[in-house]
CSV table of C-alpha atoms in Angstrom, one decimal:
chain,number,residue,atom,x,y,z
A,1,UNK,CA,-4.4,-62.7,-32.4
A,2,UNK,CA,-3.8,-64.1,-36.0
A,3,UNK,CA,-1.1,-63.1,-37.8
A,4,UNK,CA,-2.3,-60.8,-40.3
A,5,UNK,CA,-3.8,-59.2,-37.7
A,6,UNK,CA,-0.4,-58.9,-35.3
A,7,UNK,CA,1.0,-57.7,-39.0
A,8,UNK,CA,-1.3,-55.2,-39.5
A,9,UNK,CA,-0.5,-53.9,-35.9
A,10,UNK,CA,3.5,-53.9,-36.9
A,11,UNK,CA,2.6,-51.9,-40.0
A,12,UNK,CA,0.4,-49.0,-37.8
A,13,UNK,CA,3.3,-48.8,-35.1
A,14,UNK,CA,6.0,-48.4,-38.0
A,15,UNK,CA,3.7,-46.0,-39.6
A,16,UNK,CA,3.9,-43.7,-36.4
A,17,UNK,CA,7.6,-45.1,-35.1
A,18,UNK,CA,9.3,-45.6,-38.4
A,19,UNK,CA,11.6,-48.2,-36.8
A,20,UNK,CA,10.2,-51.5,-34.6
A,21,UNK,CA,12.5,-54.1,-32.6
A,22,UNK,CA,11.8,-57.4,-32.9
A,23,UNK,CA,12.2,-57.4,-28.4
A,24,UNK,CA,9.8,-54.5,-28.2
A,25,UNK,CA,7.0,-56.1,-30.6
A,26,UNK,CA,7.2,-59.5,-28.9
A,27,UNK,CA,6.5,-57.9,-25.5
A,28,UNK,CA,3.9,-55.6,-27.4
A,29,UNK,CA,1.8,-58.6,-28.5
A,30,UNK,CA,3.0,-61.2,-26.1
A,31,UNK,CA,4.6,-63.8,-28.3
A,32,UNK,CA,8.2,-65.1,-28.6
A,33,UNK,CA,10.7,-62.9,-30.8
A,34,UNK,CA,10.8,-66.3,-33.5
A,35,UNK,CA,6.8,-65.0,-33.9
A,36,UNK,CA,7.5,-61.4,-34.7
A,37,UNK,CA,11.0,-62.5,-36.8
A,38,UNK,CA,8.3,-64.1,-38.7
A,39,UNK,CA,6.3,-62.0,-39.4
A,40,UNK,CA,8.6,-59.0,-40.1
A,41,UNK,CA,10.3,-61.7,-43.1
A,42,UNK,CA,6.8,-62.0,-44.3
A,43,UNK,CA,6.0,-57.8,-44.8
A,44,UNK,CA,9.8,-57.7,-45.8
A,45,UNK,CA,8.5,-59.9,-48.8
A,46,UNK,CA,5.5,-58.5,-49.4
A,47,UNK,CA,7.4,-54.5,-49.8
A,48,UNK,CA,5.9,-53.3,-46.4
A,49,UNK,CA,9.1,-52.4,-44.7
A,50,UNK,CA,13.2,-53.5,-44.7
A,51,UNK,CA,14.2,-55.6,-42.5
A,52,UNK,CA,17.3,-54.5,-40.4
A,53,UNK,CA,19.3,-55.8,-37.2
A,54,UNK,CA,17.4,-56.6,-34.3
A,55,UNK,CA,13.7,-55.0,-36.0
A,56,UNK,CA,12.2,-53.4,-39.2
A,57,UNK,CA,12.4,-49.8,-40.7
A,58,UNK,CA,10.1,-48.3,-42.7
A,59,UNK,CA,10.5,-48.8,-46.5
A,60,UNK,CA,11.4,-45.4,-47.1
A,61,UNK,CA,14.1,-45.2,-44.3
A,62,UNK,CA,17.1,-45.7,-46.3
A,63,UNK,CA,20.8,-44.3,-45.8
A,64,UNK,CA,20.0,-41.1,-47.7
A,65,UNK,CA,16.5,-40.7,-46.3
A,66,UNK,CA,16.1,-37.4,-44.8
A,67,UNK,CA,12.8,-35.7,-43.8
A,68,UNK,CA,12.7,-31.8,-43.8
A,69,UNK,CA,12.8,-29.5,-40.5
A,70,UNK,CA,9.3,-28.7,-40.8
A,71,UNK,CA,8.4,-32.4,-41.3
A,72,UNK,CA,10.4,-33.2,-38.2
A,73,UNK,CA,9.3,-30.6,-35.7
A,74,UNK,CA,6.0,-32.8,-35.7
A,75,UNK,CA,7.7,-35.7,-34.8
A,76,UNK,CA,8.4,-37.2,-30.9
A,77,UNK,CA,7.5,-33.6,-29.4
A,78,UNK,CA,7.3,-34.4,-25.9
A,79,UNK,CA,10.2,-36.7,-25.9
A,80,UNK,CA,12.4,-33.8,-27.7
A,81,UNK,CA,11.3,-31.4,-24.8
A,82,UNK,CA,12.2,-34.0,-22.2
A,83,UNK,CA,15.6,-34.7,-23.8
A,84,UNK,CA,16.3,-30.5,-24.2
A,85,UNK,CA,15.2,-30.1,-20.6
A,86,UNK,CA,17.9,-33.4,-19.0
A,87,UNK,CA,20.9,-32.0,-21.4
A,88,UNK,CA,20.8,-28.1,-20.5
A,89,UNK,CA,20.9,-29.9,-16.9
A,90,UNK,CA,24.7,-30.7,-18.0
A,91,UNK,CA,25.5,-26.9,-18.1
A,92,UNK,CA,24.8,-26.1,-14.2
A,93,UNK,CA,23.1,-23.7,-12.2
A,94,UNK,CA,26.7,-21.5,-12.5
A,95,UNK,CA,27.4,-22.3,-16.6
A,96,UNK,CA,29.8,-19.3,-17.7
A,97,UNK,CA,30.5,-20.0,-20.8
A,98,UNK,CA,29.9,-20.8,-24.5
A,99,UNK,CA,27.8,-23.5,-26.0
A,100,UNK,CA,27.3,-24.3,-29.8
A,101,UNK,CA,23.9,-25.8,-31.0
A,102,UNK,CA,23.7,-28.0,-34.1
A,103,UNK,CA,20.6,-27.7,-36.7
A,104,UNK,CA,17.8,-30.5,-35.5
A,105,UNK,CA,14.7,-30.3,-34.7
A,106,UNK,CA,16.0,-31.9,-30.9
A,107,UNK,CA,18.9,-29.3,-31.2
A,108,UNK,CA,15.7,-26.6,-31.8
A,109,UNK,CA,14.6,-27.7,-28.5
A,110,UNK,CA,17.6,-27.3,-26.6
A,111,UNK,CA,17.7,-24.0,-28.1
A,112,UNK,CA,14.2,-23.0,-27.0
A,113,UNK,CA,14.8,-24.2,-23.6
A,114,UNK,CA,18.2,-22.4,-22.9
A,115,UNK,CA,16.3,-18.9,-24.5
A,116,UNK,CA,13.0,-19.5,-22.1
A,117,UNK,CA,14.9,-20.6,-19.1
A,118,UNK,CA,17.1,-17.3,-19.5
A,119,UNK,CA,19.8,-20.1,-18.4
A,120,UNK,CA,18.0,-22.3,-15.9
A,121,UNK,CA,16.2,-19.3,-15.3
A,122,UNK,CA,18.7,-18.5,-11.6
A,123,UNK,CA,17.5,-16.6,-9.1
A,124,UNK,CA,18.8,-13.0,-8.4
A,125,UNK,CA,21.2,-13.2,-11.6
A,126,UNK,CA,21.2,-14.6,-14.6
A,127,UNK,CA,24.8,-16.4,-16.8
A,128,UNK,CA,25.7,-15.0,-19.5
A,129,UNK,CA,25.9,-17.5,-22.6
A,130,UNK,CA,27.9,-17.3,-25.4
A,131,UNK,CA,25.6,-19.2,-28.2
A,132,UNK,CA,26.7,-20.3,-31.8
A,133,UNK,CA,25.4,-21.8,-34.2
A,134,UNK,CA,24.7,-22.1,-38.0
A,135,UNK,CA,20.8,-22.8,-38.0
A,136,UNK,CA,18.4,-20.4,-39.3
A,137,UNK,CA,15.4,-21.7,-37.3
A,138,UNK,CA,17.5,-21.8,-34.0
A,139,UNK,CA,19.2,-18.6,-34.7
A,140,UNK,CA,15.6,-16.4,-34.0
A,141,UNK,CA,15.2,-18.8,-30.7
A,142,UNK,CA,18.3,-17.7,-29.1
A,143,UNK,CA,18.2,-14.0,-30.7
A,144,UNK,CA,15.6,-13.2,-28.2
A,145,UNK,CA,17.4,-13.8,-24.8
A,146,UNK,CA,18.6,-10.9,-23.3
A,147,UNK,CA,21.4,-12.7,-21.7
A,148,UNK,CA,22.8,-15.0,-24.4
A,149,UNK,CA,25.3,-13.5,-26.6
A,150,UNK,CA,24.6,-15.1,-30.6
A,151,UNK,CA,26.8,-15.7,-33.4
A,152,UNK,CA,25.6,-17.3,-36.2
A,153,UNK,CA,27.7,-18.6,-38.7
A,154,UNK,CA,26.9,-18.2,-42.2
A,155,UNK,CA,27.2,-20.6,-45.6
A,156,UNK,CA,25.2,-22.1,-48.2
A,157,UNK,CA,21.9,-22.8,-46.4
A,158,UNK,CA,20.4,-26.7,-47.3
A,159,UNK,CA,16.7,-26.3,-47.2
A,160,UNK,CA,16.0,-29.4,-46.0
A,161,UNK,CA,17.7,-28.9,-42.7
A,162,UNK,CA,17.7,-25.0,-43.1
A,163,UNK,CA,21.6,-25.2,-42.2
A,164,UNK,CA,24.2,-23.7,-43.0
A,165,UNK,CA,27.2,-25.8,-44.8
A,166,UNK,CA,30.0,-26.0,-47.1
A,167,UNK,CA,33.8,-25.3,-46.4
A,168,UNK,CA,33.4,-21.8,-45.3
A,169,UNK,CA,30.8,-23.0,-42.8
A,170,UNK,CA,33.5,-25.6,-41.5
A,171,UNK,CA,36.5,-23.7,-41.8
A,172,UNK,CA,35.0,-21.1,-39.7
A,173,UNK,CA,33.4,-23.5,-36.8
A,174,UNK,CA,37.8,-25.1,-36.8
A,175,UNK,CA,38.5,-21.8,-35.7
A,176,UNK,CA,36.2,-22.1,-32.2
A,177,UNK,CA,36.6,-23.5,-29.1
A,178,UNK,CA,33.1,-24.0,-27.6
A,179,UNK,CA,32.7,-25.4,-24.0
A,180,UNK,CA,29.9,-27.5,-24.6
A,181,UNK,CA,28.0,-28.1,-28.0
A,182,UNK,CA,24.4,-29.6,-28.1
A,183,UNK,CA,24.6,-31.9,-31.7
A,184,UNK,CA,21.9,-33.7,-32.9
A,185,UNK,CA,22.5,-37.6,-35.0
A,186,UNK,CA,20.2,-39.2,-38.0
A,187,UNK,CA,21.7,-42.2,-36.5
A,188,UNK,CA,23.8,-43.9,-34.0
A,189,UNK,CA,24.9,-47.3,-33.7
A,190,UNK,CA,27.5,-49.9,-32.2
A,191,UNK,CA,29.6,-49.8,-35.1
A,192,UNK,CA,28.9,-47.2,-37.6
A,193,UNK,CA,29.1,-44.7,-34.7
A,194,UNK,CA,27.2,-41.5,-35.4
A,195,UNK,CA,25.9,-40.6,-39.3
A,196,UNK,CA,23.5,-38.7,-41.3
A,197,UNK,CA,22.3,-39.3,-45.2
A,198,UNK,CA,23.9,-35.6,-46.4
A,199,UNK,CA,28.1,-35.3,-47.1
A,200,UNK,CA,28.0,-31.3,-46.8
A,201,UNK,CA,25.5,-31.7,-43.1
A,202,UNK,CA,28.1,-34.8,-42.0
A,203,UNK,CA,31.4,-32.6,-42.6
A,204,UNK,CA,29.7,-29.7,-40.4
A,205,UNK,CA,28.9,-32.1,-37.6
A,206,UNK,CA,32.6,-33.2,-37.6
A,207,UNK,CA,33.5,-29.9,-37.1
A,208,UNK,CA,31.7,-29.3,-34.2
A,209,UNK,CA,32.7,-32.7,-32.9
A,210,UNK,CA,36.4,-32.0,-33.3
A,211,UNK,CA,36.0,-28.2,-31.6
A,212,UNK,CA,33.5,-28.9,-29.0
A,213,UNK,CA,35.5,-29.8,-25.4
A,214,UNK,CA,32.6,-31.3,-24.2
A,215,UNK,CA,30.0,-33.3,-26.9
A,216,UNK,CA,26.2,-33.6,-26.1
A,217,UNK,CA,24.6,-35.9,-28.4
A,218,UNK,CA,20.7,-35.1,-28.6
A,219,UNK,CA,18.6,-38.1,-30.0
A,220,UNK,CA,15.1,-39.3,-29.2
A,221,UNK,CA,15.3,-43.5,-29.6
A,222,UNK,CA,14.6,-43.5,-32.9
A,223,UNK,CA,17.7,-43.0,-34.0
A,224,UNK,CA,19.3,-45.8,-32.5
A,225,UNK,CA,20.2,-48.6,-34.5
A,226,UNK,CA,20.1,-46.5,-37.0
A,227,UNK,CA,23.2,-46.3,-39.8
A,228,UNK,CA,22.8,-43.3,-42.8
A,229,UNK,CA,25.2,-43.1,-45.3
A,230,UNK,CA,28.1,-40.5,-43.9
A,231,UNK,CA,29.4,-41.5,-40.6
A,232,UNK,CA,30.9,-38.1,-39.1
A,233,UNK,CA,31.8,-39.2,-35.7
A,234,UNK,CA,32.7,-42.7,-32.9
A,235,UNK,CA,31.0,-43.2,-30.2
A,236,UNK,CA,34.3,-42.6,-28.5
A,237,UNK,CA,34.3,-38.9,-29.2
A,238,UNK,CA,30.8,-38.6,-27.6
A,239,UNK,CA,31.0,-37.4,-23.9
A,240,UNK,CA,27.4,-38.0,-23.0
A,241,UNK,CA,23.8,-38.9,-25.1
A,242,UNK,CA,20.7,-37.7,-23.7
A,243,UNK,CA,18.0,-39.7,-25.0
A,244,UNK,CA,14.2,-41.1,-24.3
A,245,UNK,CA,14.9,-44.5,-24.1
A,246,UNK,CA,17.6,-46.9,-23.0
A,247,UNK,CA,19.2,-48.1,-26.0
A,248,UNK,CA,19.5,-51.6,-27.0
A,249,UNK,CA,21.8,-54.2,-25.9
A,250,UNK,CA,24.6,-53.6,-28.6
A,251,UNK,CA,24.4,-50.3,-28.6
A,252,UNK,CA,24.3,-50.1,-24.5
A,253,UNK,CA,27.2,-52.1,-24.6
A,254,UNK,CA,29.1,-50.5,-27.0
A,255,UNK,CA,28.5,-46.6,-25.4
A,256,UNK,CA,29.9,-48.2,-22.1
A,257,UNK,CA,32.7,-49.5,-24.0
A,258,UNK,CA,33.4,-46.0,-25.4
A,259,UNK,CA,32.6,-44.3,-21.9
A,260,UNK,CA,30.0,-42.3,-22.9
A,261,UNK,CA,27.6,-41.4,-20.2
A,262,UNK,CA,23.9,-42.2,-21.1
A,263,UNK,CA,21.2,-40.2,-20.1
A,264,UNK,CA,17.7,-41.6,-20.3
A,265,UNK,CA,15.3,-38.2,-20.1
């Protein structure tokens, strides 16, 4: 394969990916990672895509980047399924007790499954769940149970996530105590530990961090690697990610060093 033909190839699977590593790509078009390092400087010239550590991003992935809900509900379907169905594992066949989900399309899904599961759908009886969260598009996928209990907490609403933030939306998540919360990440990486591009979305997610006794991180492998402009939590205060894909060297090494559990769906 020539180059600008391997280079064409890197553009298409950015296109669909919007991140490539420069290990995945060499075993993609079986050359060495000098080849592919090559050819990523070459589109990073020539404005095709940014070059970051350890692969490429697309050229509109930036710290503040942030593509809408109903943009993202498009994006890595099965793979968002898969991760919902391996993190409402973590609650048990006997879960009593109180969970908050975070907005994200990921999040959505974890939402959907714990609604149409009627909690891992148990025989003979059913747990009763008591759900919160501040999402307007999870809030009508939980409302439906029968069996889960829903509070939804209220503030200005961002339309890009269709969230609810501000400091009435965080003062009133400080005053909970969920068991287990279900929080999606823009990003998550060795050192910059979990962000997002929005202030007002970051400040909410360290709220649940800091209320949750147990933290679920929900992230298809897109997001690793990744750093947005607001860090709002460590890796250390992560109790377990549930994810499609086993993260990359650094990263791997770097969750173990913070004893978070990973969980590859």
């Amino acid at each position: 394969m020539y180059a600008m033909e391997r280079q064409q190839g890197i553009e298409r699977i950015l296109a669909d990916d919007g991140r490539v590593s420069v290990v995945d790509l060499a075993q993609r078009f079986d050359v060495t990672t000098e080849t592919i390092r090559r050819d990523l400087a070459a589109l990073d010239e020539a404005g095709s895509l940014v070059r970051v550590h350890g692969g490429a991003v697309a050229k509109d992935d930036d710290s503040t980047n942030e593509v809408s809900v109903l943009e993202r509900v498009q994006q890595h379907g099965p793979a968002k399924r898969a991760i919902a169905a391996r993190a409402l594992s973590a609650l048990g066949a006997d879960f009593h007790g109180s969970v908050f989900i975070d907005a994200g399309t990921t999040a959505a899904a974890v939402a959907e499954g714990l609604s149409a599961n009627a909690t891992l759908a148990l025989e003979g009886s059913r747990a009763r769940v008591e759900a919160v969260t501040h999402s307007l598009t999870i809030a009508p996928l939980l409302a439906v149970a029968d069996d889960i209990s829903l509070t939804v907490i209220g503030g200005r609403i961002r339309g890009v996530t269709a969230a609810a933030v501000g400091a009435e939306t965080v003062a009133t998540i400080g005053r909970l105590r969920p068991d287990v919360a279900f929080i999606g990440a823009n990003g998550i990486s060795a050192g910059f530990g979990l962000s997002t591009p929005d202030p007002d979305e970051a400040s909410v997610k360290a709220a649940i961090v800091r209320a949750a006794r147990r933290v679920i991180v929900v992230a298809d492998s897109s997001k690793h690697d990744r750093e947005l402009l607001v860090s709002f939590a460590a890796l250390s205060d992560v109790d377990v990610l549930v994810t499609d894909a086993e993260p990359s060297a650094d990263l791997a090494a770097a969750l173990a060093e913070a004893d978070v559990e990973v969980w590859v769906a």
